[in-house]
C-alpha positions as a Markdown table, in Angstrom:
| # | Residue | x | y | z |
|---|---|---|---|---|
| 1 | Met | 68.4 | 76.4 | 114.2 |
| 2 | Ala | 67.5 | 74.8 | 110.9 |
| 3 | His | 69.6 | 75.5 | 107.8 |
| 4 | Asn | 70.5 | 73.8 | 104.5 |
| 5 | Arg | 74.1 | 74.9 | 104.0 |
| 6 | Tyr | 75.1 | 76.0 | 100.6 |
| 7 | Arg | 78.0 | 74.2 | 99.0 |
| 8 | Glu | 81.4 | 75.2 | 100.4 |
| 9 | Ala | 82.6 | 75.9 | 96.8 |
| 10 | Gln | 79.9 | 78.6 | 96.7 |
| 11 | Pro | 80.8 | 81.2 | 99.3 |
| 12 | Ser | 77.7 | 82.0 | 101.3 |
| 13 | Gly | 76.9 | 84.8 | 103.6 |
| 14 | Glu | 74.0 | 82.7 | 104.9 |
| 15 | Asn | 76.3 | 79.9 | 106.1 |
| 16 | Thr | 78.5 | 82.5 | 107.9 |
| 17 | Ile | 75.5 | 84.1 | 109.6 |
| 18 | Val | 74.1 | 80.9 | 110.8 |
| 19 | Asp | 77.4 | 79.8 | 112.3 |
| 20 | Ser | 77.7 | 83.3 | 113.9 |
| 21 | Glu | 74.2 | 83.2 | 115.4 |
| 22 | Ile | 74.7 | 79.8 | 116.9 |
| 23 | Ala | 78.0 | 80.9 | 118.5 |
| 24 | Gln | 76.5 | 84.2 | 119.7 |
| 25 | Leu | 73.4 | 82.6 | 121.1 |
| 26 | Thr | 75.4 | 79.9 | 122.9 |
| 27 | Ala | 77.7 | 82.5 | 124.4 |
| 28 | Ala | 74.6 | 84.3 | 125.7 |
| 29 | Gly | 73.4 | 81.2 | 127.5 |
| 30 | Val | 70.9 | 79.9 | 124.9 |
| 31 | Glu | 70.8 | 76.2 | 124.3 |
| 32 | Val | 71.0 | 75.8 | 120.5 |
| 33 | Leu | 70.2 | 72.5 | 118.7 |
| 34 | Pro | 71.6 | 72.7 | 115.2 |
| 35 | Phe | 69.5 | 70.9 | 112.6 |
| 36 | Ile | 71.8 | 71.3 | 109.7 |
| 37 | Arg | 72.0 | 69.7 | 106.3 |
| 38 | Ser | 74.5 | 70.5 | 103.5 |
| 39 | Ser | 74.3 | 70.5 | 99.8 |
| 40 | Asp | 77.8 | 69.0 | 99.9 |
| 41 | Glu | 76.1 | 65.8 | 101.1 |
| 42 | Ile | 74.4 | 65.2 | 97.8 |
| 43 | Pro | 77.2 | 63.5 | 95.8 |
| 44 | Ser | 77.7 | 60.9 | 98.5 |
| 45 | Met | 74.0 | 60.1 | 98.8 |
| 46 | Ser | 72.6 | 56.6 | 98.1 |
| 47 | Lys | 70.8 | 56.0 | 94.7 |
| 48 | Val | 67.5 | 56.0 | 96.5 |
| 49 | Ala | 68.1 | 59.3 | 98.2 |
| 50 | Lys | 69.3 | 60.8 | 94.9 |
| 51 | Ala | 66.1 | 59.6 | 93.2 |
| 52 | Leu | 64.0 | 61.4 | 95.8 |
| 53 | Leu | 66.0 | 64.7 | 95.4 |
| 54 | Pro | 63.6 | 66.2 | 92.8 |
| 55 | Ile | 60.7 | 66.2 | 95.3 |
| 56 | Ser | 62.8 | 67.3 | 98.3 |
| 57 | Pro | 62.1 | 71.0 | 98.0 |
| 58 | Ile | 58.4 | 70.2 | 98.3 |
| 59 | Trp | 58.6 | 67.4 | 100.8 |
| 60 | Ala | 61.8 | 65.9 | 102.2 |
| 61 | Pro | 60.7 | 62.8 | 104.2 |
| 62 | Arg | 64.0 | 62.0 | 105.8 |
| 63 | Ala | 64.4 | 65.5 | 107.1 |
| 64 | Gln | 60.9 | 65.5 | 108.5 |
| 65 | His | 61.6 | 62.2 | 110.3 |
| 66 | Asp | 64.8 | 63.4 | 111.8 |
| 67 | Leu | 63.3 | 66.7 | 112.8 |
| 68 | Ser | 60.3 | 65.0 | 114.5 |
| 69 | Arg | 62.6 | 62.9 | 116.5 |
| 70 | Leu | 64.6 | 65.9 | 117.6 |
| 71 | Leu | 61.5 | 67.9 | 118.5 |
| 72 | Thr | 60.1 | 65.0 | 120.5 |
| 73 | Glu | 63.3 | 64.4 | 122.4 |
| 74 | His | 64.2 | 68.0 | 123.2 |
| 75 | Arg | 61.0 | 70.0 | 123.1 |
| 76 | Pro | 62.6 | 73.3 | 122.0 |
| 77 | Asp | 61.0 | 76.6 | 122.6 |
| 78 | Ala | 61.2 | 77.6 | 118.9 |
| 79 | Leu | 62.5 | 76.5 | 115.5 |
| 80 | His | 64.6 | 79.1 | 113.8 |
| 81 | Leu | 64.7 | 78.4 | 110.0 |
| 82 | His | 67.1 | 79.9 | 107.5 |
| 83 | Asn | 67.5 | 78.2 | 104.1 |
| 84 | Pro | 65.3 | 75.1 | 103.6 |
| 85 | Tyr | 66.4 | 74.2 | 100.1 |
| 86 | Pro | 66.9 | 71.5 | 98.8 |
| 87 | Leu | 67.3 | 69.0 | 101.7 |
| 88 | Leu | 65.0 | 70.3 | 104.4 |
| 89 | Ser | 62.0 | 71.7 | 102.5 |
| 90 | Pro | 59.6 | 74.3 | 103.8 |
| 91 | Trp | 57.7 | 71.3 | 105.2 |
| 92 | Val | 59.8 | 71.7 | 108.3 |
| 93 | Val | 57.5 | 74.5 | 109.3 |
| 94 | Arg | 54.5 | 72.1 | 109.2 |
| 95 | Thr | 56.5 | 69.5 | 111.1 |
| 96 | Ala | 57.3 | 72.0 | 113.8 |
| 97 | His | 53.8 | 73.2 | 114.1 |
| 98 | Arg | 52.5 | 69.6 | 114.3 |
| 99 | His | 54.7 | 69.3 | 117.5 |
| 100 | Gly | 53.4 | 72.6 | 118.9 |
| 101 | Val | 56.7 | 74.4 | 118.2 |
| 102 | Pro | 56.5 | 78.0 | 116.9 |
| 103 | Val | 58.6 | 78.9 | 113.9 |
| 104 | Val | 60.7 | 82.0 | 113.1 |
| 105 | Gln | 62.4 | 82.4 | 109.8 |
| 106 | Thr | 65.1 | 84.8 | 108.7 |
| 107 | Val | 64.4 | 86.0 | 105.2 |
| 108 | His | 67.7 | 86.2 | 103.2 |
| 109 | Asn | 66.2 | 86.5 | 99.7 |
| 110 | Tyr | 63.0 | 86.8 | 97.7 |
| 111 | Arg | 62.3 | 83.1 | 97.3 |
| 112 | Gln | 58.8 | 83.2 | 98.6 |
| 113 | Val | 58.0 | 84.6 | 95.2 |
| 114 | Cys | 61.1 | 84.4 | 92.9 |
| 115 | Ser | 62.5 | 81.0 | 91.9 |
| 116 | Ser | 66.1 | 82.4 | 91.7 |
| 117 | Gly | 65.6 | 84.3 | 94.9 |
| 118 | Ile | 67.1 | 87.6 | 93.7 |
| 119 | Tyr | 64.5 | 89.4 | 91.4 |
| 120 | Phe | 67.1 | 89.7 | 88.7 |
| 121 | Arg | 67.3 | 88.3 | 85.2 |
| 122 | Asp | 69.2 | 89.0 | 82.0 |
| 123 | Gly | 71.0 | 92.0 | 83.5 |
| 124 | Val | 67.9 | 93.8 | 84.9 |
| 125 | Ile | 65.6 | 93.7 | 87.9 |
| 126 | Cys | 62.7 | 91.3 | 87.1 |
| 127 | Gln | 59.6 | 90.8 | 89.1 |
| 128 | Asp | 57.5 | 89.0 | 86.5 |
| 129 | Cys | 56.4 | 86.2 | 88.9 |
| 130 | Lys | 55.0 | 88.6 | 91.6 |
| 131 | Gly | 51.2 | 88.1 | 92.1 |
| 132 | Arg | 51.1 | 84.8 | 90.1 |
| 133 | Val | 49.8 | 81.5 | 91.4 |
| 134 | Leu | 52.5 | 79.7 | 89.5 |
| 135 | Gly | 55.7 | 81.3 | 88.4 |
| 136 | Val | 55.5 | 80.5 | 84.7 |
| 137 | Pro | 58.0 | 83.2 | 83.6 |
| 138 | Ala | 60.6 | 81.5 | 85.8 |
| 139 | Ile | 60.0 | 78.2 | 83.9 |
| 140 | Lys | 60.1 | 80.0 | 80.6 |
| 141 | His | 63.4 | 81.8 | 81.3 |
| 142 | Arg | 65.0 | 78.8 | 83.2 |
| 143 | Cys | 65.6 | 81.1 | 86.2 |
| 144 | Tyr | 66.6 | 78.3 | 88.7 |
| 145 | Arg | 70.0 | 76.8 | 87.9 |
| 146 | Asp | 69.4 | 77.5 | 84.2 |
| 147 | Ser | 67.2 | 74.5 | 83.9 |
| 148 | Ala | 63.6 | 74.5 | 82.8 |
| 149 | Ala | 62.9 | 71.3 | 84.7 |
| 150 | Gln | 64.4 | 72.5 | 88.0 |
| 151 | Ser | 62.7 | 75.9 | 87.5 |
| 152 | Ala | 59.4 | 74.2 | 87.1 |
| 153 | Leu | 60.1 | 72.2 | 90.3 |
| 154 | Met | 61.0 | 75.4 | 92.2 |
| 155 | Ala | 58.0 | 77.3 | 90.9 |
| 156 | Thr | 55.7 | 74.4 | 91.9 |
| 157 | Thr | 57.3 | 74.3 | 95.3 |
| 158 | Leu | 56.6 | 78.0 | 95.9 |
| 159 | Ala | 53.0 | 77.6 | 94.8 |
| 160 | Val | 52.5 | 74.5 | 97.0 |
| 161 | His | 54.0 | 76.2 | 100.1 |
| 162 | Arg | 52.4 | 79.5 | 99.8 |
| 163 | Gly | 50.2 | 78.5 | 102.8 |
| 164 | Thr | 53.2 | 77.1 | 104.6 |
| 165 | Trp | 55.0 | 80.4 | 104.4 |
| 166 | Arg | 52.0 | 82.4 | 105.6 |
| 167 | Ser | 51.8 | 80.1 | 108.7 |
| 168 | Val | 55.3 | 81.1 | 110.0 |
| 169 | Asp | 54.8 | 82.6 | 113.4 |
| 170 | Arg | 57.4 | 85.3 | 113.1 |
| 171 | Tyr | 59.5 | 86.6 | 110.2 |
| 172 | Ile | 62.9 | 88.3 | 110.7 |
| 173 | Ala | 63.3 | 90.9 | 108.0 |
| 174 | Leu | 67.0 | 91.8 | 107.6 |
| 175 | Thr | 66.1 | 95.3 | 106.4 |
| 176 | Thr | 63.0 | 97.5 | 106.0 |
| 177 | Ala | 63.0 | 96.6 | 102.3 |
| 178 | Ile | 62.5 | 92.9 | 103.2 |
| 179 | Ala | 59.8 | 93.9 | 105.6 |
| 180 | Asp | 58.0 | 95.6 | 102.6 |
| 181 | His | 58.5 | 92.5 | 100.5 |
| 182 | Leu | 56.9 | 90.3 | 103.2 |
| 183 | Arg | 53.9 | 92.7 | 103.6 |
| 184 | Asp | 53.4 | 92.6 | 99.8 |
| 185 | Tyr | 53.4 | 88.8 | 100.1 |
| 186 | Gly | 50.6 | 89.1 | 102.6 |
| 187 | Ile | 52.3 | 88.7 | 105.9 |
| 188 | Pro | 50.7 | 91.0 | 108.6 |
| 189 | Asp | 52.9 | 93.6 | 110.3 |
| 190 | Glu | 52.6 | 92.0 | 113.7 |
| 191 | Arg | 54.5 | 88.9 | 112.4 |
| 192 | Ile | 57.4 | 90.9 | 111.0 |
| 193 | Val | 60.4 | 92.1 | 113.0 |
| 194 | Val | 63.3 | 94.0 | 111.4 |
| 195 | Lys | 66.6 | 92.6 | 112.8 |
| 196 | Pro | 69.8 | 92.9 | 110.7 |
| 197 | Asn | 72.7 | 90.6 | 110.9 |
| 198 | Ala | 75.8 | 91.3 | 112.9 |
| 199 | Val | 79.5 | 91.0 | 112.2 |
| 200 | Pro | 82.2 | 90.6 | 114.9 |
| 201 | Asp | 83.7 | 93.8 | 116.3 |
| 202 | Pro | 87.1 | 94.3 | 114.8 |
| 203 | Gly | 88.0 | 96.8 | 117.5 |
| 204 | Arg | 89.0 | 100.5 | 117.3 |
| 205 | Pro | 89.1 | 101.6 | 113.7 |
| 206 | Ala | 92.4 | 102.2 | 112.0 |
| 207 | Pro | 93.1 | 105.6 | 110.4 |
| 208 | Leu | 91.4 | 105.9 | 107.0 |
| 209 | Gly | 93.3 | 104.6 | 104.0 |
| 210 | Asp | 92.9 | 105.9 | 100.5 |
| 211 | Gly | 90.7 | 105.1 | 97.6 |
| 212 | Phe | 87.8 | 102.6 | 97.3 |
| 213 | Leu | 87.1 | 98.9 | 97.9 |
| 214 | Phe | 84.6 | 96.8 | 96.1 |
| 215 | Met | 84.3 | 93.3 | 97.6 |
| 216 | Ala | 81.6 | 91.0 | 96.3 |
| 217 | Arg | 80.8 | 88.1 | 94.1 |
| 218 | Leu | 82.0 | 89.1 | 90.6 |
| 219 | Ser | 78.6 | 88.7 | 88.9 |
| 220 | Pro | 76.3 | 91.0 | 86.9 |
| 221 | Glu | 73.8 | 91.6 | 89.7 |
| 222 | Lys | 76.6 | 92.9 | 92.0 |
| 223 | Gly | 77.3 | 95.8 | 89.6 |
| 224 | Val | 80.8 | 95.0 | 88.4 |
| 225 | Asp | 80.1 | 96.6 | 85.0 |
| 226 | Leu | 78.4 | 99.6 | 86.6 |
| 227 | Leu | 81.4 | 100.3 | 88.8 |
| 228 | Leu | 84.0 | 99.9 | 86.1 |
| 229 | Asp | 82.0 | 102.1 | 83.7 |
| 230 | Ala | 81.7 | 104.8 | 86.4 |
| 231 | Trp | 85.4 | 104.5 | 87.3 |
| 232 | Arg | 86.5 | 104.9 | 83.6 |
| 233 | Arg | 84.8 | 108.3 | 83.5 |
| 234 | His | 87.6 | 109.7 | 85.6 |
| 235 | Pro | 91.2 | 110.2 | 84.6 |
| 236 | Val | 93.7 | 107.6 | 85.8 |
| 237 | Gly | 94.7 | 108.2 | 89.4 |
| 238 | Ala | 92.1 | 111.0 | 90.0 |
| 239 | Leu | 90.3 | 109.0 | 92.6 |
| 240 | Gly | 93.1 | 107.1 | 94.2 |
| 241 | Thr | 93.0 | 103.4 | 94.0 |
| 242 | Leu | 90.1 | 101.1 | 93.3 |
| 243 | Arg | 90.6 | 97.7 | 95.0 |
| 244 | Met | 88.4 | 94.9 | 93.8 |
| 245 | Ala | 88.1 | 91.5 | 95.6 |
| 246 | Gly | 86.0 | 88.4 | 95.0 |
| 247 | Asp | 85.5 | 85.8 | 92.4 |
| 248 | Gly | 82.9 | 84.8 | 89.9 |
| 249 | Glu | 81.9 | 84.8 | 86.2 |
| 250 | Leu | 83.1 | 88.4 | 85.6 |
| 251 | Arg | 86.6 | 87.9 | 87.0 |
| 252 | Pro | 88.1 | 88.2 | 83.5 |
| 253 | Leu | 86.5 | 91.7 | 83.2 |
| 254 | Val | 88.0 | 92.8 | 86.5 |
| 255 | Glu | 91.4 | 91.4 | 85.6 |
| 256 | Ala | 91.3 | 93.2 | 82.3 |
| 257 | Ala | 90.5 | 96.5 | 84.0 |
| 258 | Ala | 93.4 | 96.0 | 86.4 |
| 259 | Ala | 95.7 | 95.3 | 83.4 |
| 260 | Glu | 94.3 | 98.4 | 81.6 |
| 261 | Arg | 94.6 | 100.9 | 84.5 |
| 262 | Pro | 97.2 | 101.2 | 87.2 |
| 263 | Asp | 94.6 | 102.6 | 89.6 |
| 264 | Val | 92.6 | 99.4 | 89.6 |
| 265 | Ile | 93.9 | 96.5 | 91.6 |
| 266 | Tyr | 92.4 | 93.0 | 91.7 |
| 267 | Leu | 92.9 | 91.3 | 95.0 |
| 268 | Gly | 91.4 | 87.9 | 94.3 |
| 269 | Gln | 89.3 | 86.0 | 96.8 |
| 270 | Leu | 90.2 | 87.1 | 100.3 |
| 271 | Asp | 90.3 | 85.2 | 103.6 |
| 272 | Arg | 89.1 | 87.0 | 106.8 |
| 273 | Ala | 92.5 | 88.6 | 107.4 |
| 274 | Gly | 92.7 | 89.7 | 103.8 |
| 275 | Val | 89.2 | 91.3 | 104.1 |
| 276 | Arg | 90.2 | 93.3 | 107.1 |
| 277 | Ala | 93.5 | 94.4 | 105.5 |
| 278 | Ala | 91.6 | 95.5 | 102.4 |
| 279 | Val | 89.0 | 97.5 | 104.3 |
| 280 | Glu | 91.7 | 99.2 | 106.4 |
| 281 | Ala | 93.7 | 100.2 | 103.3 |
| 282 | Ser | 90.7 | 102.0 | 101.8 |
| 283 | Ala | 88.7 | 105.1 | 102.7 |
| 284 | Val | 85.3 | 104.2 | 101.2 |
| 285 | Val | 83.6 | 100.8 | 100.5 |
| 286 | Ile | 81.4 | 100.5 | 97.4 |
| 287 | Ala | 78.2 | 98.4 | 97.1 |
| 288 | Ala | 77.2 | 98.8 | 93.5 |
| 289 | Ala | 74.3 | 96.3 | 93.4 |
| 290 | Met | 72.1 | 96.2 | 90.3 |
| 291 | Trp | 69.5 | 94.2 | 92.1 |
| 292 | His | 67.5 | 94.6 | 95.4 |
| 293 | Asp | 70.4 | 93.3 | 97.4 |
| 294 | Val | 69.1 | 92.1 | 100.7 |
| 295 | Leu | 71.9 | 92.8 | 103.2 |
| 296 | Pro | 75.4 | 93.1 | 101.8 |
| 297 | Thr | 77.6 | 92.0 | 104.7 |
| 298 | Val | 80.5 | 94.1 | 103.3 |
| 299 | Ile | 78.6 | 97.2 | 104.3 |
| 300 | Ile | 78.4 | 96.2 | 107.9 |
| 301 | Glu | 82.1 | 95.2 | 107.9 |
| 302 | Ala | 82.9 | 98.6 | 106.5 |
| 303 | Met | 81.0 | 100.4 | 109.2 |
| 304 | Ala | 82.5 | 98.3 | 111.9 |
| 305 | Ser | 85.9 | 99.5 | 110.7 |
| 306 | Gly | 84.8 | 103.1 | 110.5 |
| 307 | Arg | 84.5 | 103.2 | 106.7 |
| 308 | Pro | 81.6 | 105.0 | 105.1 |
| 309 | Val | 79.8 | 103.3 | 102.1 |
| 310 | Leu | 78.9 | 104.5 | 98.7 |
| 311 | Gly | 76.0 | 102.3 | 97.4 |
| 312 | Thr | 73.2 | 102.1 | 95.0 |
| 313 | Ala | 69.7 | 103.0 | 96.2 |
| 314 | Leu | 68.4 | 99.4 | 95.9 |
| 315 | Gly | 67.2 | 96.7 | 98.3 |
| 316 | Gly | 68.6 | 97.0 | 101.8 |
| 317 | Ile | 71.5 | 99.4 | 101.0 |
| 318 | Pro | 69.7 | 102.6 | 102.0 |
| 319 | Tyr | 68.6 | 101.0 | 105.3 |
| 320 | Leu | 72.1 | 99.8 | 106.1 |
| 321 | Val | 73.7 | 103.3 | 105.6 |
| 322 | Gly | 70.9 | 105.0 | 107.4 |
| 323 | Ala | 69.5 | 106.8 | 104.3 |
| 324 | Asp | 65.9 | 105.6 | 104.9 |
| 325 | Ala | 65.6 | 106.2 | 108.6 |
| 326 | Pro | 63.8 | 109.3 | 109.9 |
| 327 | His | 64.1 | 107.9 | 113.4 |
| 328 | Glu | 67.9 | 108.6 | 113.8 |
| 329 | Pro | 69.0 | 110.5 | 117.0 |
| 330 | Ala | 69.0 | 114.3 | 116.7 |
| 331 | Gly | 72.0 | 115.6 | 114.9 |
| 332 | Thr | 72.9 | 112.3 | 113.2 |
| 333 | Gly | 70.1 | 111.7 | 110.7 |
| 334 | Pro | 70.5 | 112.0 | 107.0 |
| 335 | Ala | 69.5 | 115.7 | 106.8 |
| 336 | Glu | 72.0 | 116.8 | 109.5 |
| 337 | Val | 74.8 | 114.6 | 108.2 |
| 338 | Ala | 74.2 | 115.9 | 104.6 |
| 339 | Ser | 74.5 | 119.5 | 105.8 |
| 340 | Ala | 77.7 | 118.8 | 107.8 |
| 341 | Val | 79.3 | 116.8 | 105.0 |
| 342 | Ala | 78.4 | 119.4 | 102.4 |
| 343 | Gly | 80.2 | 122.0 | 104.5 |
| 344 | Gly | 77.7 | 123.7 | 106.8 |
| 345 | Gly | 74.6 | 123.8 | 104.6 |
| 346 | Ser | 75.9 | 123.6 | 101.0 |
| 347 | Pro | 73.7 | 121.2 | 99.1 |
| 348 | Met | 74.9 | 117.8 | 97.9 |
| 349 | Pro | 75.2 | 117.4 | 94.2 |
| 350 | Thr | 71.8 | 116.4 | 92.6 |
| 351 | Gly | 71.1 | 112.7 | 92.8 |
| 352 | Ile | 73.3 | 111.9 | 95.8 |
| 353 | Glu | 71.5 | 111.1 | 99.0 |
| 354 | Val | 73.5 | 111.2 | 102.2 |
| 355 | Gly | 72.8 | 108.8 | 105.0 |
| 356 | Glu | 74.3 | 108.5 | 108.4 |
| 357 | Ala | 77.1 | 106.1 | 107.2 |
| 358 | Gly | 77.4 | 106.9 | 103.5 |
| 359 | Trp | 75.8 | 107.9 | 100.3 |
| 360 | Val | 73.3 | 106.2 | 97.9 |
| 361 | Val | 72.7 | 107.0 | 94.2 |
| 362 | Ala | 70.7 | 105.6 | 91.3 |
| 363 | Pro | 72.2 | 102.4 | 89.8 |
| 364 | Glu | 73.5 | 104.3 | 86.7 |
| 365 | Pro | 77.1 | 104.9 | 85.6 |
| 366 | Ala | 76.7 | 108.7 | 85.5 |
| 367 | Ala | 75.2 | 108.9 | 89.0 |
| 368 | Leu | 77.9 | 106.6 | 90.5 |
| 369 | Ala | 80.6 | 108.5 | 88.6 |
| 370 | Ala | 79.4 | 111.8 | 90.0 |
| 371 | Ala | 79.3 | 110.4 | 93.6 |
| 372 | Leu | 82.8 | 108.9 | 93.6 |
| 373 | Pro | 84.7 | 112.2 | 94.1 |
| 374 | Val | 82.1 | 113.4 | 96.6 |
| 375 | Ala | 82.6 | 110.2 | 98.7 |
| 376 | Arg | 86.4 | 110.4 | 98.5 |
| 377 | Ala | 86.4 | 114.1 | 99.6 |
| 378 | Asn | 84.0 | 113.6 | 102.5 |
| 379 | Ala | 84.9 | 110.1 | 103.8 |
| 380 | Ala | 86.6 | 111.5 | 106.9 |
| 381 | Gly | 83.5 | 113.4 | 107.8 |
| 382 | Leu | 81.3 | 110.3 | 107.9 |
| 383 | Ala | 83.8 | 107.8 | 109.3 |
| 384 | Pro | 82.9 | 108.4 | 113.0 |
| 385 | Ala | 79.2 | 108.2 | 112.3 |
| 386 | Ala | 79.7 | 104.9 | 110.3 |
| 387 | Arg | 81.4 | 103.3 | 113.4 |
| 388 | Ala | 78.7 | 104.7 | 115.7 |
| 389 | Arg | 75.9 | 103.2 | 113.5 |
| 390 | Tyr | 77.6 | 99.8 | 113.7 |
| 391 | Glu | 77.9 | 100.0 | 117.4 |
| 392 | Arg | 74.3 | 101.0 | 117.9 |
| 393 | Thr | 72.6 | 98.7 | 115.3 |
| 394 | Phe | 74.9 | 95.9 | 114.0 |
| 395 | His | 77.1 | 95.0 | 116.9 |
| 396 | Pro | 76.7 | 91.3 | 118.0 |
| 397 | Asp | 75.7 | 92.2 | 121.5 |
| 398 | Val | 72.9 | 94.4 | 120.2 |
| 399 | Val | 71.7 | 91.9 | 117.6 |
| 400 | Thr | 71.9 | 88.9 | 119.8 |
| 401 | Lys | 69.7 | 90.5 | 122.5 |
| 402 | Gln | 67.2 | 91.5 | 119.8 |
| 403 | Leu | 67.1 | 87.9 | 118.6 |
| 404 | Ile | 66.5 | 86.5 | 122.1 |
| 405 | Asp | 63.7 | 89.0 | 122.6 |
| 406 | Ile | 62.1 | 87.8 | 119.4 |
| 407 | Tyr | 62.2 | 84.2 | 120.7 |
| 408 | Ala | 60.8 | 85.3 | 124.0 |
| 409 | Gly | 58.0 | 87.3 | 122.5 |
| 410 | Met | 57.0 | 84.5 | 120.2 |
| 411 | Ala | 56.9 | 82.0 | 123.1 |
| 412 | Arg | 54.6 | 84.4 | 125.0 |
| 413 | Thr | 52.3 | 84.8 | 122.1 |
| 414 | Thr | 52.2 | 81.0 | 121.5 |
| 415 | Asn | 51.5 | 80.3 | 125.2 |
| 416 | Arg | 48.6 | 82.8 | 125.2 |
| 417 | Ala | 47.1 | 81.2 | 122.1 |
């Protein structure tokens, strides 16, 4: 399991998922050899190592040396790569292949194409670098760490390693939207498997609370402005309470909203116990992303606790709530649920799509404002289905078995070759 951990000061869902996968695989009897580097190591590096940092996204010689030694000693069945930047480099794929070890990568973002990884710039979705040999727009707009020099390095890295990424033996797409992204990048269907992340089972859901919970990084792409604009379109207290948790550059905006309206509460940055308490105190969880959010973990946490989700129809959100899946079991698909929630056949308001575990709308204030009272009124109707979707699709037992099957299938394919 290869991963460059993000800095601990920067809360990372990827770090959490890697730790969880290692624990779940180990519990299932799989021998896991962590090959982990951390960006927190950078300040304590030697002068020579720091001097080499600018080229490490393209080629990290120390990481290749250490990985070669590990592969030679242990002969693992597969290398599972998560984030390679900046201390591992995509070159680990080539190193593994040189040792005859197949590679699977979990795709957490859009960094095969986009230097920032999120297809979002200046408050709007941006895909200006799609289809380009070199991501010149990323350099022009300083998309990576707000630095022209570092953006040029990342854009060059993506260009250099286009062939590397296309040599990966199996891609894990966290949602159907990421699978589409990989196909658009040129990865054939037979090398893509859709496998979401899991979150631990919190146990039997507590009775629904009241109001809404928004829990995310407080930054523009997460839809903080969108949600507050939609909320202000309703009278104070009309929708119950809006709880907002997290931290980030838009924290002052959230604090101001909480000071302005008694029905907005800012909870700050929460630990695990705080997250569970906040989810249980609410009836609906909101995912108001303004970008193609890959897999907001808060949605899975909501479903695990039997809370339906109101989200924007972007990225992986429709997949997570079951609004893009015609393959649901009879009686639980979007059409049947929409009919049941609307009261035995009454149509949903225009622009609100009902999934198995929630609702999705366009990322616009008017659309979200119209959906808020619908979600509040019908939360109890979708709560059991939300929990059922978690148990069937996102429970650790289900997801870990799927991951082991991916490894086994990849090994069989490699052996045949």
